[in-house]
Tab-separated table of C-alpha atoms and ligand atoms in Angstrom:
chain	number	residue	atom	x	y	z
K	21	MET	CA	14.580	143.494	-48.342
K	22	LYS	CA	17.125	141.714	-50.505
K	23	ILE	CA	19.253	143.978	-52.694
K	24	THR	CA	19.495	142.371	-56.110
K	25	SER	CA	20.873	145.311	-58.047
K	26	ALA	CA	22.441	148.675	-57.262
K	27	GLU	CA	23.583	150.952	-60.046
K	28	PHE	CA	24.921	154.457	-60.136
K	29	HIS	CA	22.707	156.573	-62.391
K	30	ILE	CA	23.691	160.257	-62.425
K	31	SER	CA	25.246	163.120	-60.431
K	32	ALA	CA	23.176	166.300	-60.361
K	33	PRO	CA	24.400	169.779	-59.367
K	34	ASN	CA	20.874	171.182	-58.947
K	35	LEU	CA	17.171	170.307	-58.942
K	36	ASP	CA	16.769	170.815	-62.701
K	37	ALA	CA	19.455	168.238	-63.383
K	38	CYS	CA	17.776	165.556	-61.224
K	39	PRO	CA	16.432	162.502	-63.057
K	40	ASN	CA	13.029	162.638	-64.641
K	41	TRP	CA	11.641	159.337	-63.449
K	42	ALA	CA	8.948	157.825	-61.235
K	43	PHE	CA	11.259	156.148	-58.682
K	44	ARG	CA	10.767	157.083	-55.061
K	45	GLU	CA	13.927	158.456	-53.537
K	46	PHE	CA	15.564	157.949	-50.138
K	47	ALA	CA	18.136	160.654	-49.493
K	48	PHE	CA	21.096	160.525	-47.103
K	49	ILE	CA	22.502	163.694	-45.609
K	50	GLY	CA	24.682	164.733	-42.689
K	51	ARG	CA	27.932	166.428	-41.839
K	52	SER	CA	30.989	165.751	-43.913
K	53	ASN	CA	32.677	162.536	-42.897
K	54	VAL	CA	29.709	161.279	-40.847
K	55	GLY	CA	29.543	158.156	-43.008
K	56	LYS	CA	26.877	158.737	-45.693
K	57	SER	CA	28.729	157.020	-48.500
K	58	SER	CA	29.773	154.174	-46.193
K	59	LEU	CA	26.149	153.650	-45.175
K	60	ILE	CA	25.018	153.506	-48.802
K	61	ASN	CA	27.671	150.879	-49.474
K	62	LEU	CA	26.568	148.972	-46.373
K	63	LEU	CA	22.893	149.008	-47.372
K	64	THR	CA	23.656	147.861	-50.905
K	65	GLU	CA	26.520	145.554	-49.879
K	66	ARG	CA	28.643	147.089	-52.623
K	67	ARG	CA	32.057	148.092	-51.360
K	68	GLU	CA	32.687	150.900	-53.807
K	69	LEU	CA	29.305	152.073	-55.023
K	70	ALA	CA	29.582	155.405	-53.215
K	71	LYS	CA	33.017	156.914	-52.803
K	72	VAL	CA	34.321	156.822	-49.227
K	73	SER	CA	37.068	159.179	-48.197
K	74	ASP	CA	38.969	160.366	-45.165
K	75	LEU	CA	38.906	163.837	-46.724
K	76	PRO	CA	35.698	165.666	-45.755
K	77	GLY	CA	33.611	167.030	-48.591
K	78	LYS	CA	34.214	164.211	-51.057
K	79	THR	CA	30.599	164.050	-52.196
K	80	ARG	CA	29.840	167.404	-53.816
K	81	LEU	CA	26.990	166.500	-56.111
K	82	MET	CA	23.671	164.787	-55.526
K	83	ASN	CA	24.407	161.198	-56.556
K	84	PHE	CA	21.497	159.016	-57.649
K	85	TYR	CA	21.568	155.225	-57.461
K	86	ILE	CA	18.884	152.838	-58.717
K	87	ILE	CA	18.190	149.961	-56.347
K	88	ASN	CA	16.452	146.748	-57.447
K	89	ARG	CA	15.305	148.665	-60.556
K	90	ARG	CA	12.511	149.897	-58.302
K	91	TRP	CA	13.642	152.768	-56.074
K	92	SER	CA	16.477	155.242	-55.638
K	93	LEU	CA	19.102	156.114	-53.051
K	94	VAL	CA	20.468	159.650	-53.155
K	95	ASP	CA	23.843	160.496	-51.591
K	96	LEU	CA	23.696	164.219	-50.816
K	97	PRO	CA	26.710	166.494	-50.233
K	98	GLY	CA	27.594	166.815	-46.561
K	99	TYR	CA	26.759	170.052	-44.841
K	100	GLY	CA	29.476	171.998	-43.111
K	101	PHE	CA	32.525	171.067	-45.110
K	102	ALA	CA	35.167	173.752	-45.246
K	103	ALA	CA	36.939	172.889	-48.493
K	104	GLY	CA	36.153	174.493	-51.837
K	105	ARG	CA	35.519	178.035	-52.958
K	106	LYS	CA	32.879	179.885	-50.951
K	107	ALA	CA	30.601	180.459	-53.938
K	108	GLU	CA	30.752	176.774	-54.823
K	109	ARG	CA	29.951	175.801	-51.264
K	110	GLU	CA	26.942	178.066	-51.099
K	111	SER	CA	25.565	176.986	-54.444
K	112	PHE	CA	25.717	173.345	-53.369
K	113	ASN	CA	23.949	174.097	-50.122
K	114	ALA	CA	21.249	175.985	-52.009
K	115	ALA	CA	20.844	173.076	-54.432
K	116	VAL	CA	20.442	170.603	-51.586
K	117	ALA	CA	17.957	172.867	-49.815
K	118	GLU	CA	15.913	173.147	-53.005
K	119	PHE	CA	16.022	169.371	-53.472
K	120	LEU	CA	14.801	168.739	-49.923
K	121	GLU	CA	12.060	171.353	-50.163
K	122	ASP	CA	10.738	170.696	-53.654
K	123	ARG	CA	11.695	167.258	-54.953
K	124	VAL	CA	8.416	165.465	-55.636
K	125	ASN	CA	10.004	161.982	-55.740
K	126	LEU	CA	11.534	162.338	-52.278
K	127	ALA	CA	10.038	159.655	-50.017
K	128	ARG	CA	12.246	160.080	-46.983
K	129	VAL	CA	15.390	161.743	-45.728
K	130	PHE	CA	17.852	159.934	-43.481
K	131	VAL	CA	19.829	162.448	-41.430
K	132	LEU	CA	23.129	160.957	-40.306
K	133	ILE	CA	24.633	162.001	-36.993
K	134	ASP	CA	27.901	160.845	-35.423
K	135	SER	CA	26.908	158.687	-32.435
K	136	ARG	CA	30.165	159.552	-30.660
K	137	LEU	CA	29.242	163.196	-30.166
K	138	PRO	CA	26.763	164.932	-27.878
K	139	PRO	CA	24.211	167.031	-29.836
K	140	GLN	CA	26.026	169.438	-32.164
K	141	PRO	CA	24.504	172.821	-33.094
K	142	ILE	CA	25.002	172.196	-36.818
K	143	ASP	CA	22.984	168.947	-36.672
K	144	LEU	CA	20.276	170.419	-34.451
K	145	GLU	CA	19.927	173.439	-36.744
K	146	PHE	CA	19.697	171.239	-39.806
K	147	VAL	CA	17.054	168.956	-38.280
K	148	GLN	CA	15.115	172.001	-37.130
K	149	TRP	CA	15.222	173.429	-40.668
K	150	LEU	CA	14.223	170.060	-42.149
K	151	GLY	CA	11.289	169.861	-39.764
K	152	ARG	CA	9.928	173.039	-41.306
K	153	THR	CA	9.904	171.519	-44.814
K	154	HIS	CA	7.380	168.854	-45.746
K	155	ALA	CA	10.072	166.182	-45.900
K	156	ASP	CA	9.590	163.016	-43.887
K	157	TYR	CA	12.818	162.137	-42.077
K	158	ALA	CA	14.534	159.626	-39.815
K	159	LEU	CA	17.740	159.947	-37.772
K	160	VAL	CA	20.667	157.586	-38.233
K	161	PHE	CA	23.400	157.573	-35.597
K	162	THR	CA	26.590	156.293	-37.235
K	163	LYS	CA	29.930	154.747	-36.257
K	164	ALA	CA	28.500	152.733	-33.354
K	165	ASP	CA	31.526	150.420	-33.494
K	166	LYS	CA	33.863	153.230	-32.471
K	167	HIS	CA	32.668	153.263	-28.861
K	168	SER	CA	30.285	151.436	-26.537
K	169	ILE	CA	26.582	151.082	-27.296
K	170	THR	CA	25.912	152.656	-23.897
K	171	GLN	CA	27.795	155.804	-24.915
K	172	ALA	CA	25.931	155.896	-28.235
K	173	GLN	CA	22.576	155.487	-26.462
K	174	ALA	CA	23.458	158.336	-24.098
K	175	ASN	CA	24.156	160.693	-27.037
K	176	ILE	CA	20.945	159.582	-28.747
K	177	ALA	CA	19.002	160.304	-25.545
K	178	LEU	CA	20.532	163.798	-25.386
K	179	PHE	CA	19.601	164.459	-29.007
K	180	LYS	CA	16.026	163.262	-28.430
K	181	ALA	CA	15.757	165.554	-25.420
K	182	LYS	CA	16.828	168.517	-27.574
K	183	LEU	CA	14.314	167.543	-30.267
K	184	ALA	CA	11.549	167.304	-27.694
K	185	ASP	CA	12.025	171.036	-27.009
K	186	TRP	CA	10.491	171.888	-30.352
K	187	ARG	CA	8.586	168.916	-31.645
K	188	SER	CA	6.216	166.507	-29.967
K	189	ASP	CA	6.702	163.547	-32.307
K	190	ILE	CA	10.161	161.989	-32.257
K	191	PRO	CA	11.280	160.614	-35.641
K	192	GLU	CA	12.344	157.035	-36.231
K	193	ILE	CA	15.916	156.469	-34.989
K	194	PHE	CA	18.563	153.979	-36.137
K	195	LEU	CA	21.986	153.146	-34.740
K	196	THR	CA	24.421	151.904	-37.390
K	197	SER	CA	27.935	150.750	-38.100
K	198	SER	CA	29.333	150.210	-41.545
K	199	LYS	CA	31.925	147.960	-39.928
K	200	THR	CA	29.646	145.577	-38.002
K	201	LYS	CA	26.564	146.053	-40.264
K	202	LEU	CA	24.495	147.132	-37.259
K	203	GLY	CA	21.247	148.770	-38.403
K	204	ARG	CA	21.373	147.528	-41.994
K	205	THR	CA	18.312	145.281	-41.949
K	206	ASP	CA	16.304	147.771	-39.871
K	207	ILE	CA	16.863	150.601	-42.355
K	208	LEU	CA	16.066	148.369	-45.331
K	209	ALA	CA	12.895	147.151	-43.605
K	210	SER	CA	11.868	150.745	-43.002
K	211	ILE	CA	12.482	151.647	-46.663
K	212	GLU	CA	10.490	148.606	-47.754
K	213	ALA	CA	7.648	149.636	-45.442
K	214	THR	CA	7.585	153.117	-46.966
K	215	LEU	CA	7.652	151.710	-50.503
K	216	THR	CA	4.806	149.286	-49.876
K	217	GLY	CA	2.825	151.671	-47.691
K	218	HIS	CA	2.831	149.340	-44.684
K	219	ALA	CA	4.091	150.304	-41.248
K	220	ALA	CA	7.386	148.576	-40.343
J	324	GTP	P1	31.521	163.216	-47.302
J	324	GTP	O1	31.061	162.605	-48.595
J	324	GTP	O2	32.913	163.732	-47.361
J	324	GTP	O3	30.575	164.226	-46.768
J	324	GTP	O4	31.654	162.051	-46.211
J	324	GTP	P2	30.633	160.854	-45.920
J	324	GTP	O5	29.593	161.306	-44.955
J	324	GTP	O6	30.149	160.222	-47.185
J	324	GTP	O7	31.572	159.835	-45.118
J	324	GTP	P3	32.310	158.524	-45.644
J	324	GTP	O8	31.333	157.415	-45.831
J	324	GTP	O9	33.173	158.885	-46.789
J	324	GTP	O10	33.177	158.133	-44.346
J	324	GTP	C1	34.122	159.025	-43.770
J	324	GTP	C2	35.145	158.226	-42.942
J	324	GTP	O11	34.498	157.589	-41.833
J	324	GTP	C3	35.816	157.096	-43.736
J	324	GTP	O12	37.149	156.991	-43.295
J	324	GTP	C4	35.022	155.860	-43.331
J	324	GTP	O13	35.751	154.657	-43.449
J	324	GTP	C5	34.681	156.175	-41.880
J	324	GTP	N1	33.421	155.533	-41.457
J	324	GTP	C6	32.199	155.731	-41.985
J	324	GTP	N2	31.252	154.994	-41.333
J	324	GTP	C7	31.911	154.316	-40.377
J	324	GTP	C8	31.497	153.369	-39.349
J	324	GTP	O14	30.320	153.007	-39.194
J	324	GTP	N3	32.477	152.875	-38.528
J	324	GTP	C9	33.797	153.251	-38.641
J	324	GTP	N4	34.671	152.720	-37.777
J	324	GTP	N5	34.222	154.125	-39.589
J	324	GTP	C10	33.304	154.646	-40.438
J	325	MG	MG1	30.267	160.873	-49.138
């Protein structure tokens, strides 16, 4: 899929504030600093569409972007960031949970996981929780450029083995790098397939 336009639309603190439109939405979530905003910039080939930061917890609101005037990308706040007041942190987590459980427009969730790490409890718990909602999801292993593909594949294999303990169908998996552009065309092809209703 060629990206012809990518525009920021709105930041929403909760489900009620989400846009009232017919666009199908593809949401990106994962731990703070895993590379959500970088991946959105990679997919859209816009260097500063989503704000990238070395400080975890930069994205605190649900940020909606309109792509090709046809569909939407949603940059969700990272789970597990330590900054901010406790009440604020909890209200954002609750808002994201409500979005993932109830948002009618939501077509698919991409869960980002750092490919450099063996399976982390926080990621496994999140994926397990997500599996209990009706949301369709895929896994995206990020920062592939930071180590060898073999090491990344080993961590992916470990994660799949953990998943297999509690679900029989393994979700679609991508390996990406915002530096080398690895995974970009595969993710866009998968989004296109979902939008058109054809298998990738
Ligand atoms: P929060 O919004 O804080 O939750 O973070 P985020 O998940 O949006 O991460 P962000 O895209 O801001 O990236 C965090 C840091 O990781 C930045 O310093 C990025 O430059 C770096 N980074 C992200 N993706 C990659 C990647 O694929 N390769 C490398 N080498 N660095 C990356
Ligand atoms: Mg971010």
